[in-house]
XYZ file of C-alpha atoms in Angstrom:
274
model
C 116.785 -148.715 -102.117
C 114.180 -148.593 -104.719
C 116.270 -149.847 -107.300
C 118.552 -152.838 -107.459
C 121.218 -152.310 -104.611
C 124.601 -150.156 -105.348
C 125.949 -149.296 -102.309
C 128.847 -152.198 -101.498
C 130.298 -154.822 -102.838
C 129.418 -156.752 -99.694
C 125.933 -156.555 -99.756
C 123.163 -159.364 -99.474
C 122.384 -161.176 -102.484
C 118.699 -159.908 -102.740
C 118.142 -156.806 -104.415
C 117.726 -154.346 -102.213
C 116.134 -150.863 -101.428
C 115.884 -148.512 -98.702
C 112.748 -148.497 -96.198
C 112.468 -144.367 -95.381
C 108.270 -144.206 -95.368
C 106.721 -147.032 -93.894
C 106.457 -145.526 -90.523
C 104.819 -142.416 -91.752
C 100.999 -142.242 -91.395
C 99.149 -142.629 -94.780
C 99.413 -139.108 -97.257
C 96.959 -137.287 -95.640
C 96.956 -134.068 -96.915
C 98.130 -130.790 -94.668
C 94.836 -128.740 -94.182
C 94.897 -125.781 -95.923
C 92.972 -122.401 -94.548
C 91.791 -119.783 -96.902
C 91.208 -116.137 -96.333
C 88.149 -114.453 -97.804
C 88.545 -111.618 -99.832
C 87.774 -108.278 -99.047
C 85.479 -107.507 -101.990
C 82.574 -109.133 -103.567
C 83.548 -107.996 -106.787
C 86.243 -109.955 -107.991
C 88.779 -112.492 -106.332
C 91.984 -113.439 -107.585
C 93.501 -116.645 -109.291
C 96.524 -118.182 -108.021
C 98.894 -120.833 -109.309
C 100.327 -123.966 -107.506
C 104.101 -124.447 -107.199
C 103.609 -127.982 -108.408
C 100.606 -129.227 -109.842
C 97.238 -130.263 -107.977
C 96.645 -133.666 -107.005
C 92.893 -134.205 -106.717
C 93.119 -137.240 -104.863
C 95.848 -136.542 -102.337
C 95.137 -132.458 -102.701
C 98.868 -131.455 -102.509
C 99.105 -128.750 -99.648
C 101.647 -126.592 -101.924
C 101.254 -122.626 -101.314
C 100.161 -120.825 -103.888
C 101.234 -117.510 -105.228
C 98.201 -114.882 -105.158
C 97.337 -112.456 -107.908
C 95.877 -109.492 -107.741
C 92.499 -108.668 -109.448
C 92.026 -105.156 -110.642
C 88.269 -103.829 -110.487
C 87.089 -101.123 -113.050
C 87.232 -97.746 -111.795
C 84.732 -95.891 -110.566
C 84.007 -92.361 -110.805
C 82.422 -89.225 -108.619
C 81.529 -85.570 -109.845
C 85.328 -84.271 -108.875
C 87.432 -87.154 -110.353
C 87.869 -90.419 -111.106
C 89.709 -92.662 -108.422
C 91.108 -96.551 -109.230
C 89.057 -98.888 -107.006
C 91.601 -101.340 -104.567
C 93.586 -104.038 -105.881
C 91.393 -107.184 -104.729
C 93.938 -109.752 -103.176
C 92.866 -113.671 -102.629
C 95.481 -115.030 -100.001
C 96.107 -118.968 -99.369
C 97.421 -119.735 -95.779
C 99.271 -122.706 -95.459
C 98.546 -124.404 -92.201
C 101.410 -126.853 -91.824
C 101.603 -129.591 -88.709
C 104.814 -128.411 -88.706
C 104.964 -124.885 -86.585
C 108.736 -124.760 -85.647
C 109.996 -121.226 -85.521
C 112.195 -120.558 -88.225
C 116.057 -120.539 -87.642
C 118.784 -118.254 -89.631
C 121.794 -120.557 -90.721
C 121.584 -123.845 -91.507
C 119.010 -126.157 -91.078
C 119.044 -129.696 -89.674
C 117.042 -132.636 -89.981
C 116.533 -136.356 -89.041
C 115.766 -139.178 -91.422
C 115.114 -142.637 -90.827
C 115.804 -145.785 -92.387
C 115.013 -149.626 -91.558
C 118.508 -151.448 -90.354
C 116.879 -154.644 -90.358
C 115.745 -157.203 -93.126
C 112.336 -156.437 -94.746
C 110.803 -157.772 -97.369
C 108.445 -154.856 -99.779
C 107.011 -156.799 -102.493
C 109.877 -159.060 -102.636
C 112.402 -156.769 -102.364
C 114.663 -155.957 -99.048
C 114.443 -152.647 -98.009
C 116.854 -152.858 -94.448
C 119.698 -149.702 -95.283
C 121.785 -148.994 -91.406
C 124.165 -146.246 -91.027
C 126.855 -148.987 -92.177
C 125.167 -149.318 -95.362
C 125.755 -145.472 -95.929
C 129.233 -145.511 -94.558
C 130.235 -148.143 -97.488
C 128.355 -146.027 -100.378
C 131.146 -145.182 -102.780
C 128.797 -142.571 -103.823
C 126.092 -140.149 -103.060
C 123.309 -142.182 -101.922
C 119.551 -141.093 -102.997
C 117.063 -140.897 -100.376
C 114.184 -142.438 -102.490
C 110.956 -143.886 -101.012
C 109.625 -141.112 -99.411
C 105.847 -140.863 -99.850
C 104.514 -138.642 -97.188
C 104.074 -134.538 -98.042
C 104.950 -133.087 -94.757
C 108.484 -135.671 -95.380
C 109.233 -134.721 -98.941
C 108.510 -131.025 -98.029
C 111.201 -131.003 -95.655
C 113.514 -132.755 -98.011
C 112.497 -130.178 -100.414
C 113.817 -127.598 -98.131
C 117.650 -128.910 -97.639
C 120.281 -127.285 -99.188
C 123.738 -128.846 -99.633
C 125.943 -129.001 -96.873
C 123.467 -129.488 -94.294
C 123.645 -132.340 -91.513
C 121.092 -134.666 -90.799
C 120.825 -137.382 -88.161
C 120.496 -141.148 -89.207
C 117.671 -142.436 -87.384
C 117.481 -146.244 -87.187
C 113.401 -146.922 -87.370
C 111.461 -149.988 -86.891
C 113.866 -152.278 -85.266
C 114.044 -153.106 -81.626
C 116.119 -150.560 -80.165
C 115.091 -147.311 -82.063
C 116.965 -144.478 -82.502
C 120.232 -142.316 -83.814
C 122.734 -144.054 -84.754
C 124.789 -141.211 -86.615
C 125.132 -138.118 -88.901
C 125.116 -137.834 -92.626
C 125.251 -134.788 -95.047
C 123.427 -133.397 -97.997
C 125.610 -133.845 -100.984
C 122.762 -132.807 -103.964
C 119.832 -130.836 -103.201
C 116.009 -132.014 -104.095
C 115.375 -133.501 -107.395
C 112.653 -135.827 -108.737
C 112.362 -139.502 -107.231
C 112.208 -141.542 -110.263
C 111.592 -144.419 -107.759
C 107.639 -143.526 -107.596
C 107.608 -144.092 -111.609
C 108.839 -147.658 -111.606
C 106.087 -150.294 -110.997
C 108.414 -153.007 -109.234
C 110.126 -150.362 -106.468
C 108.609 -151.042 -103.176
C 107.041 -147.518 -102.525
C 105.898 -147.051 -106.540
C 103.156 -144.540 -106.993
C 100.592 -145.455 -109.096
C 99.240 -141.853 -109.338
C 102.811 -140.488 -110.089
C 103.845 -139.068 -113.298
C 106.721 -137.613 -114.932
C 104.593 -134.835 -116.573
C 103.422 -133.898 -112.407
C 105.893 -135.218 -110.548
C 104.659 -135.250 -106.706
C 107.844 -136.844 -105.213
C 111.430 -135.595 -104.539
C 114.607 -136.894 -103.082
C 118.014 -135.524 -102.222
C 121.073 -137.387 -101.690
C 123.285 -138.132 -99.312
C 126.494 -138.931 -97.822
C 128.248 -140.367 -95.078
C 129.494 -138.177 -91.892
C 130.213 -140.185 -88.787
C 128.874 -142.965 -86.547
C 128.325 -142.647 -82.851
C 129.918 -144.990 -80.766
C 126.594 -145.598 -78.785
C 123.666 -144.949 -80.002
C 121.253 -142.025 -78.601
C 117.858 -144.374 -78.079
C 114.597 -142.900 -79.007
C 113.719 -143.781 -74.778
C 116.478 -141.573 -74.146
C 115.238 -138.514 -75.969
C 111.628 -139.057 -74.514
C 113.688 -138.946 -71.084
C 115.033 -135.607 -72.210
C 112.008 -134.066 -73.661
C 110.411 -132.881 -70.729
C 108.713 -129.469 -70.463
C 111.545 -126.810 -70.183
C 113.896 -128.755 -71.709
C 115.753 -128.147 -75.384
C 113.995 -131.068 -76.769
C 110.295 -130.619 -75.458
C 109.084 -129.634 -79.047
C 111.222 -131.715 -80.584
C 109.501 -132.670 -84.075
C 110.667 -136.426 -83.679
C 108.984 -136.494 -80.368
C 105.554 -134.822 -81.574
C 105.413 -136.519 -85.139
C 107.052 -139.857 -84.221
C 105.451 -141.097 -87.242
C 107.579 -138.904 -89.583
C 110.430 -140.168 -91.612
C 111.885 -136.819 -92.385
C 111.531 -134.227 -89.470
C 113.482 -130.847 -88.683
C 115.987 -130.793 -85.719
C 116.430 -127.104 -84.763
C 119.661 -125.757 -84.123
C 119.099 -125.609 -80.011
C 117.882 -129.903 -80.446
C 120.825 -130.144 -82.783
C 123.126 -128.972 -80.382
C 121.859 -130.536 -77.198
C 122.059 -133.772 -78.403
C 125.762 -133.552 -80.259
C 126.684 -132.621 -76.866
C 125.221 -135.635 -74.812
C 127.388 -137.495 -78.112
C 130.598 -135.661 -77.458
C 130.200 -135.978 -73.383
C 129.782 -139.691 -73.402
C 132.880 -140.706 -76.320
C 134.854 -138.235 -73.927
C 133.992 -140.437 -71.132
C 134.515 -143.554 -72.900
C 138.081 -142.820 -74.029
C 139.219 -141.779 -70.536
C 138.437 -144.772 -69.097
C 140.353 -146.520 -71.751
């Protein structure tokens, strides 16, 4: 956690903080493509949901406006010229097909000791099960990560990924509990993952919280879903699988389902031979 640790009573000594971006690549931007406009009169301004970052150029879409020209005028009447239109395409890495229902996602966290500027940053699926309350999933400094964060409405299900650690992969299933809200984690200059470039007046990070849902009894192993990702099957574009660098990636419903099932199969199996 970026802050000292609150999850259980039982925790190490060291203050401690959650690891959720170190395997991410460094911010680089999302390329943005831009239409022309149609005239060479005008073109249209067009405002940013959240405010530009020169540095890191934020790829946030932006809302068009239209730009009216004067009119113009014949010998039988005068006719409005066309509303001029500048339009912003977002070109995201991310080019899942959209899903109705709920969404689902995977998010990763460090189960192991690490030390970030002095400050332990191992969180497991244990740690969540013995939060007393809604966990916050600071740290995140990556756009395509936060966007998806951004995007998660309460109630929806998530896997926990374990990341960086010997054996790799998910170890359970957690819920949104509180949608997106600023991570205050990027203003503090002794969190792990602070942002020097971050401010409260233009916030560029967010966060949601979460809570605990269940833990498998064996863990699906990130060699396991690369097994299963073949061409044809449900997990060939599996976001985990083409990003693996991503802390916060989208599971669609047909992944989501898939692997619940290989879950469900093998606990049925286990408790008959018991």
């Amino acid at each position: 956690m970026a802050r000292p640790n609150t999850r259980s009573a039982t925790a190490a000594a060291s203050p401690t903080t959650k690891r959720k971006a170190q395997d991410e690549p460094s911010d680089k931007p999302i390329a943005k493509k831009k239409t022309k406009s149609t005239t060479t009169k005008t073109s249209s301004t067009s405002s940013q949901d959240f405010p530009q970052d020169l540095e890191a150029k934020e790829p946030h879409a932006r809302a068009p406006k239209n730009a009216n020209q004067p009119s113009t005028s014949t010998k039988k009447a005068q006719q409005p010229a066309p509303t001029t239109t500048t339009t912003t395409t977002i070109t995201d890495v991310d080019s899942s097909p959209s899903q109705t229902g709920p969404n689902y996602y995977l998010m990763k966290a460090e189960p192991n000791t690490r030390l970030e500027n002095d400050i332990d940053v191992k969180f497991s699926i244990d740690d969540l099960r013995a939060c007393t309350t809604p966990e916050p999933w600071e740290g995140v400094r990556n756009y395509v990560a936060r966007n998806n964060m951004m995007a998660m409405k309460k109630g929806e299900l998530a896997f926990f990924y374990h990341s960086n650690c010997k054996v790799p992969g998910i170890a359970g299933v957690m819920e949104v509990v509180e949608e997106s809200c600023v991570d205050e984690s990027a203003f503090d200059s002794k969190h792990p993952y602070y942002d020097a470039k971050s401010n409260k007046e233009k916030p560029r990070w967010f966060m949601v919280h979460v809570g605990f849902v269940r833990k498998f009894e064996e863990m699906v192993t990130l060699k396991q879903l690369q097994a299963l990702g073949g061409a044809g099957t449900p997990l060939e574009n599996m976001q985990l699988l083409k990003q693996s660098r991503l802390s916060v990636s989208k599971v669609s419903k047909e992944e989501w389902d898939y692997i619940m099932e290989i879950v469900e199969e093998r606990e049925t199996a286990t408790k008959e031979k018991d």
